[in-house]
Short mmCIF file of C-alpha atoms in Angstrom, two decimals:
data_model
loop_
_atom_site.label_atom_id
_atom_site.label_comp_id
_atom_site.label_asym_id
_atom_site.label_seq_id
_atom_site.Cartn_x
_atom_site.Cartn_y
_atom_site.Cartn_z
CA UNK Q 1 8.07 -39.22 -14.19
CA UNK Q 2 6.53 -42.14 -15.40
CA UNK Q 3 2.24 -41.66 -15.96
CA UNK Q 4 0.92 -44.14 -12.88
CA UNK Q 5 -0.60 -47.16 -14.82
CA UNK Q 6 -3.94 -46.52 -12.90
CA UNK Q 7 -4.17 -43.46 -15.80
CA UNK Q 8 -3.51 -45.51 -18.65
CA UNK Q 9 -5.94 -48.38 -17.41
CA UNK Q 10 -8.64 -45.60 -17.16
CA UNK Q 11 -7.81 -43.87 -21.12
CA UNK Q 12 -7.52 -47.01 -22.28
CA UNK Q 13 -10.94 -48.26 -21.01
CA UNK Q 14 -12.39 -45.22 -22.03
CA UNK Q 15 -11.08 -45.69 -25.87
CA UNK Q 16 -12.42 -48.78 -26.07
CA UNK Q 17 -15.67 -47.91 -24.77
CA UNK Q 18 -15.95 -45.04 -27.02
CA UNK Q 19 -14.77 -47.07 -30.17
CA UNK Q 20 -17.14 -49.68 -29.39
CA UNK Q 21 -19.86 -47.47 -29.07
CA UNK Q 22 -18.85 -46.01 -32.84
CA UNK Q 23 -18.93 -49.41 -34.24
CA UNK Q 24 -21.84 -50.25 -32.99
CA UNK Q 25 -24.03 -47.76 -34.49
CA UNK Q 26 -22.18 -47.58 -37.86
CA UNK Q 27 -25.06 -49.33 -39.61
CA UNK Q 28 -27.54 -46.11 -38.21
CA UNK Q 29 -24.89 -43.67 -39.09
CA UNK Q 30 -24.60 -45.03 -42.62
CA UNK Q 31 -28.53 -45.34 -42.74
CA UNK Q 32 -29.34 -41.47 -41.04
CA UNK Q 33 -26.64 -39.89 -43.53
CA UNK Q 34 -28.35 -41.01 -46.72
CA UNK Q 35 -32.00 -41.49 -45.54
CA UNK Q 36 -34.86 -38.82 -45.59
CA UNK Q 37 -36.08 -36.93 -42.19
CA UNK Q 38 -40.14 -37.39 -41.78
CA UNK Q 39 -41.94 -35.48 -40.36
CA UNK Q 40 -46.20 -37.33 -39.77
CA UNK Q 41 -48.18 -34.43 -38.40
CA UNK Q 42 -52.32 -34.69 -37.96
CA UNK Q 43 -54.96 -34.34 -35.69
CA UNK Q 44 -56.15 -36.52 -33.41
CA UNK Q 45 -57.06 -40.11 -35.27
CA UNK Q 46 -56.28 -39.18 -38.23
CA UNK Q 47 -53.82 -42.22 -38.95
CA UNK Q 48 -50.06 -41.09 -38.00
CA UNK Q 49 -49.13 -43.66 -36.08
CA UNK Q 50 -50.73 -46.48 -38.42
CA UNK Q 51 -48.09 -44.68 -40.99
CA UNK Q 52 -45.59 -44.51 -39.00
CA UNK Q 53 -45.31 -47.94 -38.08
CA UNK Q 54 -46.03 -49.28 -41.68
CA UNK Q 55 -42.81 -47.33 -42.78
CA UNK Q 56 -40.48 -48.53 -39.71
CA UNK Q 57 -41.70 -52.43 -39.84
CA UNK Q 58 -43.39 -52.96 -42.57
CA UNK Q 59 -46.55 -53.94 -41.18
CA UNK Q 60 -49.68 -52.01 -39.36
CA UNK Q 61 -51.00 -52.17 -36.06
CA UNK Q 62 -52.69 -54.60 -34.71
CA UNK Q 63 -54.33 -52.87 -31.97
CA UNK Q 64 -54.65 -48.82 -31.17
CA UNK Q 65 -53.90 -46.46 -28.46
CA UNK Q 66 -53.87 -42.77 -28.25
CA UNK Q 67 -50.58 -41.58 -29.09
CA UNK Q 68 -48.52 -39.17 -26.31
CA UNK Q 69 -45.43 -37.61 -26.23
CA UNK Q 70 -42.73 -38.81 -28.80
CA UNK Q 71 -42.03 -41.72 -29.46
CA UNK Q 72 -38.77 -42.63 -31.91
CA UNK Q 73 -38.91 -44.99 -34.74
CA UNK Q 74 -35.81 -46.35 -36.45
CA UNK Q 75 -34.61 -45.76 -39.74
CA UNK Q 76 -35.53 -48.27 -42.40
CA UNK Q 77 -34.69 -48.61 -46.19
CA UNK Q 78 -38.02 -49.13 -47.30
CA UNK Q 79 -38.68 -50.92 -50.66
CA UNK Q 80 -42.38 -51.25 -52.13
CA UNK Q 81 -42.72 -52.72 -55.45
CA UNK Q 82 -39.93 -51.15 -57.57
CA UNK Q 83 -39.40 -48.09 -55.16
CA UNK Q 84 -36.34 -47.72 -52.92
CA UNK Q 85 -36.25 -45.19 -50.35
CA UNK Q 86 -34.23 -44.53 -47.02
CA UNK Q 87 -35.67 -43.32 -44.34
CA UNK Q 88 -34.16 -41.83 -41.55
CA UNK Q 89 -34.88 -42.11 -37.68
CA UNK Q 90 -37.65 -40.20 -37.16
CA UNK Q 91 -40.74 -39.65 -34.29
CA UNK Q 92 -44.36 -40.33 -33.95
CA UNK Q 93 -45.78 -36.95 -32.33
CA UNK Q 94 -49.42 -36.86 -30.52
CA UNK Q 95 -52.33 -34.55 -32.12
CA UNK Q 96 -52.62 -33.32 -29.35
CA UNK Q 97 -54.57 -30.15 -28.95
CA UNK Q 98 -53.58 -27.73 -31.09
CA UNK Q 99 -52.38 -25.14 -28.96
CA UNK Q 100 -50.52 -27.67 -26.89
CA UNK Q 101 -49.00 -29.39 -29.57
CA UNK Q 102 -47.55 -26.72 -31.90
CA UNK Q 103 -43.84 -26.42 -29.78
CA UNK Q 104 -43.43 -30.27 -31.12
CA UNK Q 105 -44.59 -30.02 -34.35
CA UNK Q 106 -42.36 -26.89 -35.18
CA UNK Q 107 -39.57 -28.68 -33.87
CA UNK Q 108 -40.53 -31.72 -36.34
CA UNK Q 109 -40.78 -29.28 -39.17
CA UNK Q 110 -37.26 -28.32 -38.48
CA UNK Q 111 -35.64 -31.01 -38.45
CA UNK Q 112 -37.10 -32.92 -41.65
CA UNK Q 113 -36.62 -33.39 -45.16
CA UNK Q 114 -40.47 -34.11 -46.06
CA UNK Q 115 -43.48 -33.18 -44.15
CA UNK Q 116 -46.44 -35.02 -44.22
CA UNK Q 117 -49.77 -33.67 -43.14
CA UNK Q 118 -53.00 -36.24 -42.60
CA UNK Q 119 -56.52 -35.01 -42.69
CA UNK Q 120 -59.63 -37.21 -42.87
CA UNK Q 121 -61.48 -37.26 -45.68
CA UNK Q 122 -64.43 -38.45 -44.30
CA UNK Q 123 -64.72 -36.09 -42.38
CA UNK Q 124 -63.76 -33.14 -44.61
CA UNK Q 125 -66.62 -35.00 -46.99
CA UNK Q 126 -69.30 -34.36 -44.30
CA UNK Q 127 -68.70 -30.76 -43.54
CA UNK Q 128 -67.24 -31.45 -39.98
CA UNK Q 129 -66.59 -28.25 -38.69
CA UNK Q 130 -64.35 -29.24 -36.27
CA UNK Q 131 -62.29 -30.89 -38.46
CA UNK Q 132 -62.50 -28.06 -41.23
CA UNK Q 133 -61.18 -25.89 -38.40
CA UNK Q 134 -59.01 -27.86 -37.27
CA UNK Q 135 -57.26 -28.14 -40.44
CA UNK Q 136 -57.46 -24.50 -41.11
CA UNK Q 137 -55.76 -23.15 -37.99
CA UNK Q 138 -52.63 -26.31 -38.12
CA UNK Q 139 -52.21 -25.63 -42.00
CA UNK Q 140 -51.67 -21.66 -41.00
CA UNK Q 141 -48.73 -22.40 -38.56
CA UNK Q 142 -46.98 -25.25 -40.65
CA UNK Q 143 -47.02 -23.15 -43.77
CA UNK Q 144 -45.38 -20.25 -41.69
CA UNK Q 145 -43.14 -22.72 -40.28
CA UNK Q 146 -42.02 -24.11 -44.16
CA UNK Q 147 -41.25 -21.08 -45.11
CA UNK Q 148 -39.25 -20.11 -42.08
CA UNK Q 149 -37.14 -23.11 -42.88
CA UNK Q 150 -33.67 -22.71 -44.35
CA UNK Q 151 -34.32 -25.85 -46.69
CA UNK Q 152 -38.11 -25.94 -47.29
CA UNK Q 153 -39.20 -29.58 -47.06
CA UNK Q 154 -41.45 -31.20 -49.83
CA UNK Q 155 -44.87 -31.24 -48.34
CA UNK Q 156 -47.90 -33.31 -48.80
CA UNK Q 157 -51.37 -33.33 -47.62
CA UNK Q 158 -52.79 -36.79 -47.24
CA UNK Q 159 -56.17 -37.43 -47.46
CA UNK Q 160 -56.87 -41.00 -44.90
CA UNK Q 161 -60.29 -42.83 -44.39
CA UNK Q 162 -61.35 -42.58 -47.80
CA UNK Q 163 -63.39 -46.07 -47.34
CA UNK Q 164 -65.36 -44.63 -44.51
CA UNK Q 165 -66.11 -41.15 -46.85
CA UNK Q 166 -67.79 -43.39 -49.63
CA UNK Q 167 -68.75 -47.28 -48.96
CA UNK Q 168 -67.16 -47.64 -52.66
CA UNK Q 169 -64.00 -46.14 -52.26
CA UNK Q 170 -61.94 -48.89 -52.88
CA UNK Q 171 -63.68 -50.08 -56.34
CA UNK Q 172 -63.91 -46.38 -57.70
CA UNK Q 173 -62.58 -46.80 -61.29
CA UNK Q 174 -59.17 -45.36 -62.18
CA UNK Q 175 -61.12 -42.98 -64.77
CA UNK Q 176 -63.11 -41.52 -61.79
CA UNK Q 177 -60.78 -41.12 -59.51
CA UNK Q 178 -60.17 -37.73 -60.55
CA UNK Q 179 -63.56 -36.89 -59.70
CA UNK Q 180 -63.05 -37.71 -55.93
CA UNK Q 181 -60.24 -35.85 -55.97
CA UNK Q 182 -62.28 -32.63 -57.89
CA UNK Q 183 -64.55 -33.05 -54.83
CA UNK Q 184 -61.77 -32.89 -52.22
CA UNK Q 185 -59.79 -30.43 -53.92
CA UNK Q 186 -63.06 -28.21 -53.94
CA UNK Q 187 -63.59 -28.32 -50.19
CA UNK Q 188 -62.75 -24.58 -48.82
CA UNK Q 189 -60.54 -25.60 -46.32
CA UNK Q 190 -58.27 -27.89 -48.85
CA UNK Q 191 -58.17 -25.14 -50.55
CA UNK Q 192 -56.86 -22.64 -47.94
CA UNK Q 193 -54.89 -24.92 -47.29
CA UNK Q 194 -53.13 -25.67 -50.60
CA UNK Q 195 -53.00 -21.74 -50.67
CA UNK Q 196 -51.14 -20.85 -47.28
CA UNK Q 197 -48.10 -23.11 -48.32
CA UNK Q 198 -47.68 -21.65 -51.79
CA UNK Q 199 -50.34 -23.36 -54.01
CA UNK Q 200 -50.03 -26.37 -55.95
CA UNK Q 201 -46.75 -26.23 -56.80
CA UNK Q 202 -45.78 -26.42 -53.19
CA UNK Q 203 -48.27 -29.03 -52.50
CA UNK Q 204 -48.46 -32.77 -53.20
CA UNK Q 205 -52.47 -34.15 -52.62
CA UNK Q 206 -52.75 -37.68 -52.13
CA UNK Q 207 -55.91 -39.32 -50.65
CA UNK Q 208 -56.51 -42.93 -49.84
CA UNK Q 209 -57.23 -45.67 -47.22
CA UNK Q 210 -54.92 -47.69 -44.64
CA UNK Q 211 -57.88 -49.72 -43.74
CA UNK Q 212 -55.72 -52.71 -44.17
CA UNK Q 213 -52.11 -53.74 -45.11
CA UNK Q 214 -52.83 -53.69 -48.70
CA UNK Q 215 -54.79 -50.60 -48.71
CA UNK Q 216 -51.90 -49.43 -46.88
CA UNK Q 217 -49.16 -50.07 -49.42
CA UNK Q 218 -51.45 -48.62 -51.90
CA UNK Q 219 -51.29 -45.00 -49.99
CA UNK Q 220 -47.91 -45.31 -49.36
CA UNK Q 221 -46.95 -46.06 -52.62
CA UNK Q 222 -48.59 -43.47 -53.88
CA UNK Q 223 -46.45 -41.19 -51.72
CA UNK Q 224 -43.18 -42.85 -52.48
CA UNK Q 225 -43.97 -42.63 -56.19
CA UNK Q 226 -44.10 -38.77 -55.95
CA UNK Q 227 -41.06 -38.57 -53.69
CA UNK Q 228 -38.99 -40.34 -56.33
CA UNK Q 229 -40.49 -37.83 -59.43
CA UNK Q 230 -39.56 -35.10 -57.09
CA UNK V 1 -41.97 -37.01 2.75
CA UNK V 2 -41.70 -33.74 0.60
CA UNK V 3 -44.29 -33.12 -1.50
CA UNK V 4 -43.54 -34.18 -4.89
CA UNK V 5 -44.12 -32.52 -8.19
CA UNK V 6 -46.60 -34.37 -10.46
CA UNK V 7 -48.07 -33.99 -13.86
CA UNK V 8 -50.62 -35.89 -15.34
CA UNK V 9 -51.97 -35.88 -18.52
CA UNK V 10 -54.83 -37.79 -20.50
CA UNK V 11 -56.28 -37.05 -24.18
CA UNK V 12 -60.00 -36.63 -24.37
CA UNK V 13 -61.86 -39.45 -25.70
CA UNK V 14 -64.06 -37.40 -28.10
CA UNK V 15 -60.25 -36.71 -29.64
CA UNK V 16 -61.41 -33.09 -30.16
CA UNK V 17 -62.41 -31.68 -27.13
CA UNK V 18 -58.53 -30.46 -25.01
CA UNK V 19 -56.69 -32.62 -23.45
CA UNK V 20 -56.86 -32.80 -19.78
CA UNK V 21 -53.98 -31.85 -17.60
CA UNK V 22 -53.43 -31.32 -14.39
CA UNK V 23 -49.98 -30.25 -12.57
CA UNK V 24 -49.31 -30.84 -8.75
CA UNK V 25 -53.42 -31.42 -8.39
CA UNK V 26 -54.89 -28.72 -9.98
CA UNK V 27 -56.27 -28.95 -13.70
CA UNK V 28 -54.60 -26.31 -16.29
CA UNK V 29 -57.09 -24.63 -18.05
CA UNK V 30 -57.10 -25.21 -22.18
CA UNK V 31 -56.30 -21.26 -22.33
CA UNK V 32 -53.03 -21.65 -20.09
CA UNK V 33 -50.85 -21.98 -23.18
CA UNK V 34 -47.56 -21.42 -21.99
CA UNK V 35 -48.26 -24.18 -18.91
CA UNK V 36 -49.53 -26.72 -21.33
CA UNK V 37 -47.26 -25.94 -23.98
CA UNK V 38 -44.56 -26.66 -21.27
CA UNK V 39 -45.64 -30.18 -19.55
CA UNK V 40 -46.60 -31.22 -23.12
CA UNK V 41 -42.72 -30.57 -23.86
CA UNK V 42 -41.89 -32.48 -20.92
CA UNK V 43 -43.38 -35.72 -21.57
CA UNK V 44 -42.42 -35.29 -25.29
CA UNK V 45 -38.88 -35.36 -24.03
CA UNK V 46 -38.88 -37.97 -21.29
CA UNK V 47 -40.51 -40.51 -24.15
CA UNK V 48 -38.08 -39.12 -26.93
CA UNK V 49 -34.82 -38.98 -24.67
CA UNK V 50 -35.60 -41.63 -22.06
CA UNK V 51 -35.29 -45.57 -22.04
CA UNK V 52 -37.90 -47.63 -21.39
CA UNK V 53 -37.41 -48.81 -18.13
CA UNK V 54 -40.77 -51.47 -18.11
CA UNK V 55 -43.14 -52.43 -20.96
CA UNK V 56 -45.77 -55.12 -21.05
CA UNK V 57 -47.71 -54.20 -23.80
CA UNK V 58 -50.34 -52.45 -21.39
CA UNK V 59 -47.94 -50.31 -19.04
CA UNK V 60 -45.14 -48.28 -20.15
CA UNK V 61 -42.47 -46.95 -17.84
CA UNK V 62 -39.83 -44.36 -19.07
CA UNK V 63 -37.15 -42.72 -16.96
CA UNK V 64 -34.44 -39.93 -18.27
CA UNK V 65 -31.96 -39.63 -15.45
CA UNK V 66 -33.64 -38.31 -12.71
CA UNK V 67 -37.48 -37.91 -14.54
CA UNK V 68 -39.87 -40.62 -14.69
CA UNK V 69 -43.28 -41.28 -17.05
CA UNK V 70 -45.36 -44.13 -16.09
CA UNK V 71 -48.76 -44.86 -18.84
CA UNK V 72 -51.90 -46.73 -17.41
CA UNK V 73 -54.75 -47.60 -19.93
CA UNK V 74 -57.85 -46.07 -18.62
CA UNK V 75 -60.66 -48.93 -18.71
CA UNK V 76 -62.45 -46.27 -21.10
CA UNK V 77 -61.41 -46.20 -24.20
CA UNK V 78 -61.52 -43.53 -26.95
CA UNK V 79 -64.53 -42.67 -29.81
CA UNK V 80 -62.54 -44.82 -31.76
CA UNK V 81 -62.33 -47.48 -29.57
CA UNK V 82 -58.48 -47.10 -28.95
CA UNK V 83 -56.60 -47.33 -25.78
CA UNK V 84 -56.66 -44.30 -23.67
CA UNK V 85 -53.29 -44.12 -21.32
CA UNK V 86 -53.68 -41.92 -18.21
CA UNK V 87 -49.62 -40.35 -18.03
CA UNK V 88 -48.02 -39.09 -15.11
CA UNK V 89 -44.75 -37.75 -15.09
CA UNK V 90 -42.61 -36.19 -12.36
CA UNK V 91 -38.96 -36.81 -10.66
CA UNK V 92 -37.89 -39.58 -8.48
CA UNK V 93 -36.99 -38.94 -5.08
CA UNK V 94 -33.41 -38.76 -4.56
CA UNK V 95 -33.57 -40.56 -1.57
CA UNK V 96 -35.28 -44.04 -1.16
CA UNK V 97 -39.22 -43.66 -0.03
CA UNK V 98 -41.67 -46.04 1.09
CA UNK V 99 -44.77 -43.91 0.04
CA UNK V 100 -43.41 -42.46 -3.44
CA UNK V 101 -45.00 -45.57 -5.09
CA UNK V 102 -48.47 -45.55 -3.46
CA UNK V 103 -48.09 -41.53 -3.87
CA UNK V 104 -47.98 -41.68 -7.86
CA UNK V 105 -50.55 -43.97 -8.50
CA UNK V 106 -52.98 -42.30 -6.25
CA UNK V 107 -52.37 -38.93 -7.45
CA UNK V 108 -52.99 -41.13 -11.31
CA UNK V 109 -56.22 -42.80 -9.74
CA UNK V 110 -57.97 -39.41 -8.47
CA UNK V 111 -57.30 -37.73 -11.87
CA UNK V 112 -58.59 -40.33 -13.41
CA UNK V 113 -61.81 -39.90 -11.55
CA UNK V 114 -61.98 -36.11 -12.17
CA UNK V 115 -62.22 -36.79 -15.51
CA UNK V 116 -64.41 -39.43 -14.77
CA UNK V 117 -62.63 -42.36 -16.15
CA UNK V 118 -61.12 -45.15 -13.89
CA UNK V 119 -57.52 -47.50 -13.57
CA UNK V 120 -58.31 -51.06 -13.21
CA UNK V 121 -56.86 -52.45 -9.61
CA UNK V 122 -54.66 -55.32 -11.45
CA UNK V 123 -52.81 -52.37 -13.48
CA UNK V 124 -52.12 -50.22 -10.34
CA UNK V 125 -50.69 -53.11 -8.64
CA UNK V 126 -48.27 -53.77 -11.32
CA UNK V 127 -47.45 -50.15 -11.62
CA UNK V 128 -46.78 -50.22 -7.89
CA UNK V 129 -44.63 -53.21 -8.09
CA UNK V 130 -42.46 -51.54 -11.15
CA UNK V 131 -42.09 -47.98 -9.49
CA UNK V 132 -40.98 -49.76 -5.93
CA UNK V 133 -38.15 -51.45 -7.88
CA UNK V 134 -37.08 -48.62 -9.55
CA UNK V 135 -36.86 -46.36 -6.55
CA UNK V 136 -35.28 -48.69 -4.80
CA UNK V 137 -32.65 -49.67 -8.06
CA UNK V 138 -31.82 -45.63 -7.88
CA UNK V 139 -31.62 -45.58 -4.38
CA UNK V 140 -29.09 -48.84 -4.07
CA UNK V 141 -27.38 -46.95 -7.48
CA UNK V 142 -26.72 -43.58 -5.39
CA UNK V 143 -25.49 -45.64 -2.39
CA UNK V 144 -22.98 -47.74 -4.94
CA UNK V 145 -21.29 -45.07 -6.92
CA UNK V 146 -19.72 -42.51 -3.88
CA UNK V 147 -18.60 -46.07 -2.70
CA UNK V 148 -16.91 -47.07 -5.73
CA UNK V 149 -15.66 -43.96 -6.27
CA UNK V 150 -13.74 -44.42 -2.32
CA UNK V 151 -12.42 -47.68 -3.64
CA UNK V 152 -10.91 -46.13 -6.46
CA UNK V 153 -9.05 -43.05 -4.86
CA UNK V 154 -7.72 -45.94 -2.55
CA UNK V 155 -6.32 -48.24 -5.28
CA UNK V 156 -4.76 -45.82 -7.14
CA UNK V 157 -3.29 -43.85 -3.80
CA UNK V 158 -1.66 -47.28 -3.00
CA UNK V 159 -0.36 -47.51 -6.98
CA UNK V 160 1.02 -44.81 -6.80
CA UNK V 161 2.56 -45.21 -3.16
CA UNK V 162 4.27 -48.63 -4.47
CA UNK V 163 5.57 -46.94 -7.61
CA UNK V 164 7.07 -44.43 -5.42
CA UNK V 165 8.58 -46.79 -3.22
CA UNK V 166 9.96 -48.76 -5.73
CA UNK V 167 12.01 -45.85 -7.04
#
């Protein structure tokens, strides 16, 4: 008996739909297979979604709003002076409150290739013990959640606001440098924290500023530059 | 009309202190983990899985099949001086409702006082506007598809009759 054409209109419609769809995320695929999985985690203002953006587009925000939910950013090759990375789709979490929070981040963790973990330095600098705290109890649950993972990601702690920690920030000298990062290295809680995902080893400690695009780059290129000497 | 489940949710300006969330009116205490935990999962996956159904820079509207999220800058803004977006997320009626609308951004306006921060009357009125079309876009959208589905049993019921005839 022959199949009534009404069948063959439908399967036909449906292949095309389907390969069309296929096509017309090849680029994405192509991008997602070889790129890196990110995953920005922070408290509150700390600077994730001022990263976030600057490795998506390119360029920082112009104005800021308290971050909720998830929200997706697309993959980008990213190239900054000579480095050349790909990065893949990836999400811009809240801070949230800890507690509330924690579900999302895990689910981050998961899913990504690289972890990236923003503190603020000023803040760290002044013996805020809200912040210390804060940083104590996230670092406990995203080292347990590293070294639940099958693949461990390559985890850094960033260090943001450096120019509001000291008004000279951005003039210290490259021979003093590693003093400021003696005296942030020497905070207890940056230390308990280096410690609960494995020490130094484990651990990749960059501090700097995204007060403005090329301040920005600067951080960013900092972290790239590791990621490729990984 | 049924009462309708609503969450709404708002970070704290001091961007330590918990956030503030409240669920069908009543606020969820910051040691109510598994209820925060929860909603906090729910709006993470209406903004990660949903489309944006209406952005103008200020308001945000996202809507996953039958969920909604709608974002209204409080006129406060944060320590920092950010943007601080009142949220409010439920389900849309499945059946078209005149007071849905006026229902969501009221429930949005009184949290916003409990936690003593306020909705400017120019943002509520867009908000309105944009909820009233989509409720009414799902509503014509439920009506459409049983239909279209009738037209289709027919034309392929007389197809088939003609093929058979034909024979």
């Amino acid at each position: 008996m022959p199949i009534p054409l009404i069948v063959v209109a439908v399967l036909a419609g449906l292949g095309l739909i389907g390969g069309g769809a296929i096509y017309l995320n090849w680029d994405k695929i192509v991008v997602s297979w070889s790129g890196k999985k990110l995953a920005v985690l922070g408290a509150r203002a700390t600077g994730k979604t001022h990263l976030m953006q600057f490795l998506s587009t390119g360029t920082i925000p112009s104005g800021y709003k308290q971050t909720y939910g998830t929200l997706n950013t697309d993959a980008r090759r990213f190239q900054l002076r000579e480095l050349d990375l790909k990065i893949k789709k990836t999400k811009d979490v809240s801070g949230g409150y800890s507690d509330d929070v924690y579900p999302e981040w895990k689910s981050l963790i998961d899913d990504a290739d690289i972890v990236f973990y923003l503190f603020r330095i000023d803040q760290m600098l002044a013996s805020n013990k809200d912040t210390e705290n804060r940083v104590h109890q996230d670092m406990r649950h995203i080292a347990t959640w590293l070294n639940e993972h099958p693949n461990r990601p390559l985890f850094f702690l960033v260090g943001t606001h450096g120019d509001l920690a000291q008004p000279d920030f951005t003039k210290i000298a490259e021979n003093k440098i590693g003093d400021f990062y003696d005296r942030v290295r020497n905070i207890e809680a940056i230390q308990d924290a280096i410690l609960f995902v494995g020490g130094a080893k484990n651990t990749k400690l960059i501090l700097g500023s995204m007060k403005d695009q090329e301040w920005t780059e600067g951080l960013v290129y900092q972290v790239m530059y590791q990621l490729q000497e990984s | 009309m049924n009462s309708i489940n609503l969450i709404c949710w708002a970070q704290s300006l001091d961007n330590v202190s918990a956030d503030h969330i409240e669920e069908n009116g009543t606020m969820v205490d910051s040691g109510n983990k598994s209820s925060r935990q929860k909603i906090v999962s729910q709006i993470s996956r209406v903004t990660s899985k949903g489309n944006k159904a209406f952005s103008d820079q200020v308001i945000t509207i996202y809507l996953l099949r039958d969920e909604f999220l709608i974002d209204l800058p409080a006129e406060q803004k944060d320590i920092r001086g950010r943007t601080a977006p009142i949220i409010c997320c439920g389900n849309i009626p499945q059946e078209w409702s005149e007071e849905w609308p006026a229902s969501v951004i009221s429930r949005m306006e009184a949290f916003a006082k409990r936690i003593d921060r306020s909705i400017s009357s120019e943002h509520t009125e867009i908000a309105m506007d944009m909820l009233t079309k989509i409720n009414q876009k799902k509503n014509d959208s439920s009506q459409l598809l049983p239909l279209i589905g009738k037209i289709g049993i027919i034309i392929a019921f007389l197809i088939c009759l003609l093929l058979l005839l034909r024979r």
